[in-house]
Amino acid sequence: MLSAFTARSIVELKQRDKSKIEALLAYGDRLLVGLNTGSLRIYRVLESIGDSGSAASSSEPKPSSGTSKPVELLREQEKFSKYKIEQLAIIKEVNILVSLSNGYVSTHDLQTYELLETLQKTKGASTFAVTSNVVKDVATGVPSIVSRLAVAVKRRLLLWSWHDSELSSTTSELTLVTGIKTLTWATGTKLVVGLSSSYVLVDVETAAITDIVGPGSIGGAPGQDGGRFGGVGVASMGYMGIGGVVPKPLATRLSEGQLLLAKDINSLFIDSDGNSLGRRQIPWSVAPEAIGYSYPFLLALQATKGTLEVRNPETLTMLQSISLANANQLHVPQPYVSLAHAGKGFLVSSERCIWRMDALGYDAQIDALVGRRRLDEAISLIGMLEDALIKDKEGRLREIKMLKAQDLFDQKKYRDSLDLFTEVSAPPERVISLYPAIIAGDPSPLESSQEGGDEASMETQRGNGSGELSVPSTEADTEEVTEQAERSAVHMHESVKSVDNITERDSPRASTFAASETASIAGRPSMSDIPRHELEGKDLETATSELAGFLVGARTKLQRFLNPDGTLKEVASDASIGSKGTGIEDLLVTSHKGHDPGREQRLRETAKLVDTTLFRSYMLVRPSMAGPLFRLPNFCDASVVNEKLLQTGRYNDLVDFFFGKRLHREALDLLKNFGLETEDGKAPPYLQGPQRTVAYLQNLPPELIDLILEYAEWPIRANPELGMEIFLADTENSETLPRLRVLNFLQKIDQKLAVKYLEHIIEELNDTTPDFHQRLIDDYLAGLKSQDPAGHVKKSEYKEKLLNFLRTSQHYDSWKVIQQLPGDVPDLYEARAIVLGQMREHRQALLIYVFKLKDPEKAENYCNQIYLTETSPTSSPAKSRRKSVTNDDDGPPSIYHSLLSLYMSPPSPYEPQWGPALEILAKHGSRLPASSTLALIPEVLPIQKLESYFRARIRSANTVVNDTRMVASLRKTVEIGEEAKLYLGDRKAGGNAGRNRHVVITEERVCGVCHKRFGGSAIKVMPNNAVVHYGCAIR
């Protein structure tokens, strides 16, 4: 159990003093004790109840000296009251002391304790309650202090209020259904009233009364569930059966607007509006005498057992039970009276003694809970505490949740454990250390730490053998517990250091993990009380499956800080533990504040561990997921992956891994070894042959051209058509390879492959490099000049390719090519003519077509091509025809003229060719100058043979004239249409009326600008037919 509080006797009545303690009030360094004789004793607490927290906040409580007194009696007001003092309270803002005695409520001066007034209306009062709050005025927004006093007189509820220390002139009074037993302020304006049979919530401003519905004796509608024991508690049965006392309805305020109601053994948690919070009841076995709330614990005084119970208000677990003989009264200073709200001191009294409850420091309380493996309670306690009350709240909470997750793992609750590890963003190395070497690697951090034999740490956890430390109830016991806690903390530190020494020899990663454990929580045991079990079989598969999900999340978090190449991202270069999300330090076992030069390296090592462990997990439970992991950027250990995948025969996954890790040479060696094996070998069928190597090389970037050319040779030699796909595939990598190096590489293997590659880059990729165009022509010429007797068919293919390429390409060197084409080789006649045409030596080209090739059709086609090339960019056909009629002799001679001159006046020793010449005149006579053409016609040629020439000339001239007339007529038509539109408009409803447009001015029509009638004024009609005054048009 927890030692949150230690009882310390501060006031004890002497034996000869027959008085009894009836009422307590503590504020500041004053302690007021009301006696049954009516006397009031005023004590000064030498260590203020409100200030005791400063001492208690330390994990080492100060031992009390035997000679020092905890309190000092200042005075005794013997005639404070004639009867016993039942209740005391102060209204500090008004500087008065309120007391209840003999059924009357009286006010006294807070300094002199003299009676100021006895409130006569309170005759028969049974209890009262006070509150003070800062309230802002609705109209002005000015804050003021409002204090209220509520007094219970049988069924009546009387209310007094003070505004800024001034008593209000009006007193409110409300009458309830039954007698009032207790009063508790829920807020500054709402009061929880405990009646004989139920509870109600009273709004003192609106006088609204709300019934609080609860189980059993708490109250509620008829027929409702009667609580844990049917509405009849232990005390109730005693009352009905043997004349016991009816338990008093109790209530206390909790944190964050919550209240606890208790009657008999039933309890109910409500909010400040009286609504149930739906929480379970507190498992009391005996009805409490009093309840209270000392931040952050719930207190219950069991008078019949003489014990004070300390519970967690969230889990309702009893954390401590303190024996206090004959204790019957609990007094917790309220936050609006004292600064002792943080659980640093409250009072418990009996008729003869007053105990002050000193709180142990919160850090020490949390360490004690962790040491006893009450991790849920430690987590709940940290969650309830404010950040300023403990050191590194977030870090402590995260560490304890990781310990809880570790315990869940030991209990074989793997999903819950890994979910909790994920929630707190636990360092992956710490989680992985829970697994054996088959998952975590060799050696496993878990196995390293277990080999150390941390027996001293286990003994420390066991404590006194019962699993719980004894609960101190006196000051002497406190010193003993403190010393024991200190010895345990030192012993735990030594145990962790011994584990560090062992694991440091075994594994650097285990050493890092142990150092983190020491730095997280001082004195925390390193291993759980639950013995570690070796994971195997079904348990190992289940735990590993859950681990895979955790590691996937860890990979995502690591990617926020690491680039795929392992460098630290700029946005994370200065990042530490952030306020939101996961920081770098959360992913590392060891934590370094400030600049850490080795953080990047440790982050890479963590990423490597995560990915390698994830790979091992997949191989154990889901082998099919290994492939997708390798296709993503990863930090897996290459040696581990290589060994594991080779053992299992997952060669495709291994190749994918090598590709992702850029270990291309290893992958290509593996593919080559398998690809060169025959069908009888051990290689799987899908890896035999060059297909897989070709596909791998196609995915390599151009920067690795050396590696590509090194491993591309054997696929090309094995299957040239498939191997050439490395360079001819329609992919970005293939298209961006260094083309000259590829060409030289293919040239060494096979000339035909080089030609194929050149054709691809020129025809498909539109490469305009002159060297490539020239090399392709050279290769074509080399194919034509080859002396292979069986290659005549291929020679014709080379010839056709050469001619087409010479016609279409504009990027080769014509002078260089013409020198490679001798004029006496028949196979090269046409090629030479094409090159001469590219050099604009048209007459020389036509000589070859007419006299060497003797092909008039090709000669005519050549002229057509040249004529279209020369005339199309500069003039239209109509213009050229018109020019041939009007100015026959202007400009240079036509290409057809050159051809005609060769036909009719050939060079020696060739004869004139009248047939082709007359055909040229008939087809293209209009394109020839008339004077020069007729000069070429010999006199001996009959005019009848020139009929087709003259007919074509006449038709051409007529065509030009007719075209001109048609254009003129069309232009006239357009002109007439535009004039008609101008004068008559477009004749559309609501359209433009042209000059025929008009408007009608009536007597009622007004100007659109000044809104006055037109009368005889000058007007202006706008384009949209709007009419305005001429003078208004310029506004």
mmCIF file of C-alpha atoms in Angstrom, residues 918-1035:
data_model
loop_
_atom_site.group_PDB
_atom_site.id
_atom_site.type_symbol
_atom_site.label_atom_id
_atom_site.label_comp_id
_atom_site.label_asym_id
_atom_site.label_seq_id
_atom_site.Cartn_x
_atom_site.Cartn_y
_atom_site.Cartn_z
ATOM 1 C CA LEU A 918 6.917 16.467 -124.773
ATOM 2 C CA GLU A 919 5.432 14.857 -121.604
ATOM 3 C CA ILE A 920 7.141 17.471 -119.455
ATOM 4 C CA LEU A 921 5.790 20.232 -121.714
ATOM 5 C CA ALA A 922 2.270 18.810 -121.491
ATOM 6 C CA LYS A 923 2.298 18.393 -117.695
ATOM 7 C CA HIS A 924 4.360 21.330 -116.531
ATOM 8 C CA GLY A 925 4.371 23.738 -119.465
ATOM 9 C CA SER A 926 2.602 26.425 -117.428
ATOM 10 C CA ARG A 927 5.486 26.391 -114.953
ATOM 11 C CA LEU A 928 8.042 27.075 -117.723
ATOM 12 C CA PRO A 929 8.895 30.529 -119.123
ATOM 13 C CA ALA A 930 7.367 30.705 -122.613
ATOM 14 C CA SER A 931 10.227 32.464 -124.393
ATOM 15 C CA SER A 932 13.046 30.262 -123.114
ATOM 16 C CA THR A 933 10.941 27.128 -123.516
ATOM 17 C CA LEU A 934 10.100 27.813 -127.140
ATOM 18 C CA ALA A 935 13.760 28.599 -127.775
ATOM 19 C CA LEU A 936 14.607 25.040 -126.768
ATOM 20 C CA ILE A 937 12.169 23.483 -129.236
ATOM 21 C CA PRO A 938 13.939 22.644 -132.493
ATOM 22 C CA GLU A 939 12.454 23.841 -135.754
ATOM 23 C CA VAL A 940 12.116 20.344 -137.131
ATOM 24 C CA LEU A 941 9.557 19.407 -134.393
ATOM 25 C CA PRO A 942 6.008 19.463 -135.850
ATOM 26 C CA ILE A 943 3.587 21.944 -134.245
ATOM 27 C CA GLN A 944 1.012 19.201 -133.892
ATOM 28 C CA LYS A 945 3.125 17.524 -131.205
ATOM 29 C CA LEU A 946 3.066 20.762 -129.223
ATOM 30 C CA GLU A 947 -0.731 20.876 -129.076
ATOM 31 C CA SER A 948 -0.857 19.600 -125.511
ATOM 32 C CA TYR A 949 1.713 22.207 -124.438
ATOM 33 C CA PHE A 950 -0.226 25.143 -125.890
ATOM 34 C CA ARG A 951 -3.550 23.797 -124.613
ATOM 35 C CA ALA A 952 -2.114 23.596 -121.062
ATOM 36 C CA ARG A 953 -0.735 27.147 -121.302
ATOM 37 C CA ILE A 954 -4.087 28.535 -122.469
ATOM 38 C CA ARG A 955 -5.988 26.717 -119.719
ATOM 39 C CA SER A 956 -3.570 27.996 -117.113
ATOM 40 C CA ALA A 957 -4.023 31.575 -118.303
ATOM 41 C CA ASN A 958 -7.806 31.214 -118.335
ATOM 42 C CA THR A 959 -7.729 29.778 -114.835
ATOM 43 C CA VAL A 960 -5.875 32.810 -113.528
ATOM 44 C CA VAL A 961 -8.363 35.186 -115.179
ATOM 45 C CA ASN A 962 -11.362 33.268 -113.890
ATOM 46 C CA ASP A 963 -9.918 33.189 -110.374
ATOM 47 C CA THR A 964 -9.457 36.943 -110.460
ATOM 48 C CA ARG A 965 -13.039 37.510 -111.593
ATOM 49 C CA MET A 966 -14.444 35.252 -108.923
ATOM 50 C CA VAL A 967 -12.498 37.007 -106.181
ATOM 51 C CA ALA A 968 -13.707 40.394 -107.432
ATOM 52 C CA SER A 969 -17.323 39.208 -107.470
ATOM 53 C CA LEU A 970 -17.089 37.833 -103.963
ATOM 54 C CA ARG A 971 -15.590 41.059 -102.686
ATOM 55 C CA LYS A 972 -18.440 43.016 -104.325
ATOM 56 C CA THR A 973 -20.993 40.817 -102.618
ATOM 57 C CA VAL A 974 -19.401 41.389 -99.231
ATOM 58 C CA GLU A 975 -19.308 45.141 -99.865
ATOM 59 C CA ILE A 976 -22.997 45.266 -100.754
ATOM 60 C CA GLY A 977 -23.925 43.276 -97.643
ATOM 61 C CA GLU A 978 -22.002 45.612 -95.368
ATOM 62 C CA GLU A 979 -23.619 48.684 -96.946
ATOM 63 C CA ALA A 980 -27.072 47.184 -96.501
ATOM 64 C CA LYS A 981 -26.367 46.463 -92.858
ATOM 65 C CA LEU A 982 -25.169 50.025 -92.369
ATOM 66 C CA TYR A 983 -28.241 51.641 -93.917
ATOM 67 C CA LEU A 984 -30.986 49.158 -93.056
ATOM 68 C CA GLY A 985 -29.601 47.324 -90.019
ATOM 69 C CA ASP A 986 -29.500 43.580 -89.394
ATOM 70 C CA ARG A 987 -33.317 43.274 -89.606
ATOM 71 C CA LYS A 988 -33.516 41.341 -86.344
ATOM 72 C CA ALA A 989 -36.017 41.987 -83.586
ATOM 73 C CA GLY A 990 -34.319 44.168 -81.047
ATOM 74 C CA GLY A 991 -31.151 44.217 -83.148
ATOM 75 C CA ASN A 992 -29.257 46.998 -84.872
ATOM 76 C CA ALA A 993 -31.499 49.131 -87.107
ATOM 77 C CA GLY A 994 -28.580 50.905 -88.812
ATOM 78 C CA ARG A 995 -29.218 54.433 -90.056
ATOM 79 C CA ASN A 996 -32.913 53.638 -90.071
ATOM 80 C CA ARG A 997 -32.887 53.595 -86.233
ATOM 81 C CA HIS A 998 -35.413 55.919 -84.501
ATOM 82 C CA VAL A 999 -36.882 56.565 -81.059
ATOM 83 C CA VAL A 1000 -40.259 57.901 -79.989
ATOM 84 C CA ILE A 1001 -40.373 60.818 -77.524
ATOM 85 C CA THR A 1002 -43.690 61.146 -75.690
ATOM 86 C CA GLU A 1003 -44.757 63.669 -73.079
ATOM 87 C CA GLU A 1004 -44.274 61.138 -70.287
ATOM 88 C CA ARG A 1005 -40.750 60.064 -71.313
ATOM 89 C CA VAL A 1006 -38.056 61.476 -69.060
ATOM 90 C CA CYS A 1007 -34.270 61.708 -69.174
ATOM 91 C CA GLY A 1008 -32.478 58.694 -67.774
ATOM 92 C CA VAL A 1009 -29.950 60.941 -65.972
ATOM 93 C CA CYS A 1010 -31.829 63.927 -64.518
ATOM 94 C CA HIS A 1011 -35.299 62.297 -64.699
ATOM 95 C CA LYS A 1012 -36.877 65.442 -66.178
ATOM 96 C CA ARG A 1013 -39.171 65.618 -69.191
ATOM 97 C CA PHE A 1014 -37.570 66.385 -72.538
ATOM 98 C CA GLY A 1015 -40.003 69.051 -73.776
ATOM 99 C CA GLY A 1016 -38.272 70.956 -76.566
ATOM 100 C CA SER A 1017 -34.727 70.291 -75.308
ATOM 101 C CA ALA A 1018 -31.969 68.803 -77.435
ATOM 102 C CA ILE A 1019 -31.597 65.056 -76.952
ATOM 103 C CA LYS A 1020 -29.002 62.390 -77.586
ATOM 104 C CA VAL A 1021 -29.741 58.755 -78.428
ATOM 105 C CA MET A 1022 -27.268 56.297 -76.940
ATOM 106 C CA PRO A 1023 -26.179 53.091 -78.748
ATOM 107 C CA ASN A 1024 -28.583 51.073 -76.604
ATOM 108 C CA ASN A 1025 -31.496 53.333 -77.695
ATOM 109 C CA ALA A 1026 -31.528 55.117 -74.325
ATOM 110 C CA VAL A 1027 -32.452 58.819 -74.643
ATOM 111 C CA VAL A 1028 -30.946 61.578 -72.449
ATOM 112 C CA HIS A 1029 -30.655 65.349 -72.567
ATOM 113 C CA TYR A 1030 -27.750 66.445 -74.689
ATOM 114 C CA GLY A 1031 -26.294 68.208 -71.678
ATOM 115 C CA CYS A 1032 -26.783 65.166 -69.458
ATOM 116 C CA ALA A 1033 -24.869 62.922 -71.862
ATOM 117 C CA ILE A 1034 -21.535 64.339 -70.687
ATOM 118 C CA ARG A 1035 -22.197 63.760 -66.973
#
